[in-house]
Amino acid sequence: MVWCSRAALRKYGNFVDNLRLYVRGGSGGMGLPRLGGQGGKGGDVWVVAKDGVTLKKIKDKHPHKRFVASVGMNSSVRALKGGSGADCEIVAPPGITVITDTGKVIGELDNEGQRVLVARGGRGGCLASGFLPSKGQTRHIQLDLKLIADFGLVG
């Protein structure tokens, strides 16, 4: 009996129902003042619902729990408009509520394929900003799994 309970604890003991993550959008690219070039936009961070994923798998795959989108490309003589940075996607199971540290609900992922923007990338440098880029959004978010009991015991 003791061995059976240890096996069950090993298999089901590390259940994770909420996960706190650090997310940061990418900074924008530098503008080129000499020719009036505009820097590229920084990448965004998205949470995407996908079947077959658990919060434990996310925790094991990314132990540092940091998700940072890439930086926008700088403006150059060859390309006056810099390229946008690549977006970062966090794959999560359906049935997730995305909450900030302050308790504000950003969104809910109920079906596969739904997406929620959690950190916006910074704007690229242009004439209005003195050709200096802006930084991306930085925040801590929490992924909460909505649990629904299939049956209950009364007694």
CSV table of C-alpha atoms in Angstrom, one decimal, residues 15-102:
chain,number,residue,atom,x,y,z
A,15,PHE,CA,0.3,19.3,-10.1
A,16,VAL,CA,0.6,23.0,-11.0
A,17,ASP,CA,-2.5,25.1,-11.1
A,18,ASN,CA,-1.0,28.6,-11.3
A,19,LEU,CA,2.3,29.9,-12.7
A,20,ARG,CA,3.9,33.4,-12.3
A,21,LEU,CA,5.9,34.6,-15.3
A,22,TYR,CA,8.1,37.6,-16.2
A,23,VAL,CA,7.3,39.0,-19.7
A,24,ARG,CA,8.9,41.8,-21.6
A,25,GLY,CA,8.2,43.2,-25.0
A,26,GLY,CA,11.1,44.0,-27.3
A,27,SER,CA,12.6,47.5,-27.6
A,28,GLY,CA,12.2,49.4,-30.8
A,29,GLY,CA,15.1,49.9,-33.2
A,30,MET,CA,17.2,53.1,-33.5
A,31,GLY,CA,16.2,55.6,-36.2
A,32,LEU,CA,18.7,57.2,-38.6
A,33,PRO,CA,18.8,61.0,-38.1
A,34,ARG,CA,21.0,61.7,-41.1
A,35,LEU,CA,18.4,60.4,-43.6
A,36,GLY,CA,15.2,60.5,-41.5
A,37,GLY,CA,15.0,56.7,-41.2
A,38,GLN,CA,12.6,55.0,-38.8
A,39,GLY,CA,13.5,52.1,-36.5
A,40,GLY,CA,11.6,48.9,-36.4
A,41,LYS,CA,8.9,48.0,-33.8
A,42,GLY,CA,9.9,45.6,-31.0
A,43,GLY,CA,8.2,42.2,-30.8
A,44,ASP,CA,5.1,41.5,-28.7
A,45,VAL,CA,4.6,38.7,-26.1
A,46,TRP,CA,1.4,36.6,-26.6
A,47,VAL,CA,-0.1,33.7,-24.6
A,48,VAL,CA,-1.6,31.1,-27.0
A,49,ALA,CA,-3.9,28.3,-26.1
A,50,LYS,CA,-3.0,24.8,-27.3
A,51,ASP,CA,-4.2,21.3,-26.4
A,52,GLY,CA,-1.8,18.8,-24.9
A,53,VAL,CA,0.2,21.4,-22.8
A,54,THR,CA,0.2,21.7,-19.0
A,55,LEU,CA,1.5,24.4,-16.7
A,56,LYS,CA,4.0,21.8,-15.3
A,57,LYS,CA,5.4,21.4,-18.9
A,58,ILE,CA,5.8,25.1,-19.2
A,59,LYS,CA,7.5,25.3,-15.8
A,60,ASP,CA,9.9,22.4,-16.7
A,61,LYS,CA,10.7,23.7,-20.2
A,62,HIS,CA,11.4,27.3,-19.0
A,63,PRO,CA,12.8,27.0,-15.5
A,64,HIS,CA,13.7,30.8,-15.3
A,65,LYS,CA,10.1,31.7,-16.3
A,66,ARG,CA,11.3,34.7,-18.4
A,67,PHE,CA,9.8,35.4,-21.8
A,68,VAL,CA,11.4,38.3,-23.7
A,69,ALA,CA,10.5,39.3,-27.3
A,70,SER,CA,13.2,40.3,-29.7
A,71,VAL,CA,14.3,43.9,-30.4
A,72,GLY,CA,13.3,45.8,-33.6
A,73,MET,CA,16.0,46.3,-36.2
A,74,ASN,CA,17.8,49.6,-36.5
A,75,SER,CA,17.4,51.9,-39.5
A,76,SER,CA,20.3,52.0,-41.9
A,77,VAL,CA,21.4,53.5,-45.3
A,78,ARG,CA,20.2,50.3,-47.1
A,79,ALA,CA,16.9,50.1,-45.2
A,80,LEU,CA,15.5,53.3,-44.0
A,81,LYS,CA,12.6,51.5,-42.3
A,82,GLY,CA,13.9,49.0,-39.9
A,83,GLY,CA,12.3,45.5,-39.6
A,84,SER,CA,10.0,44.5,-36.8
A,85,GLY,CA,11.2,42.2,-34.0
A,86,ALA,CA,9.9,38.7,-33.8
A,87,ASP,CA,7.0,38.0,-31.4
A,88,CYS,CA,7.4,35.6,-28.5
A,89,GLU,CA,4.6,33.1,-27.9
A,90,ILE,CA,3.9,31.3,-24.6
A,91,VAL,CA,2.0,28.1,-25.3
A,92,ALA,CA,-0.6,27.4,-22.5
A,93,PRO,CA,-3.4,24.9,-22.0
A,94,PRO,CA,-7.0,26.0,-22.7
A,95,GLY,CA,-9.0,27.1,-19.5
A,96,ILE,CA,-6.4,29.6,-18.4
A,97,THR,CA,-7.0,33.1,-16.9
A,98,VAL,CA,-4.2,35.6,-17.4
A,99,ILE,CA,-3.9,38.0,-14.5
A,100,THR,CA,-1.4,40.8,-13.7
A,101,ASP,CA,0.3,41.2,-10.3
A,102,THR,CA,-2.2,43.9,-9.4
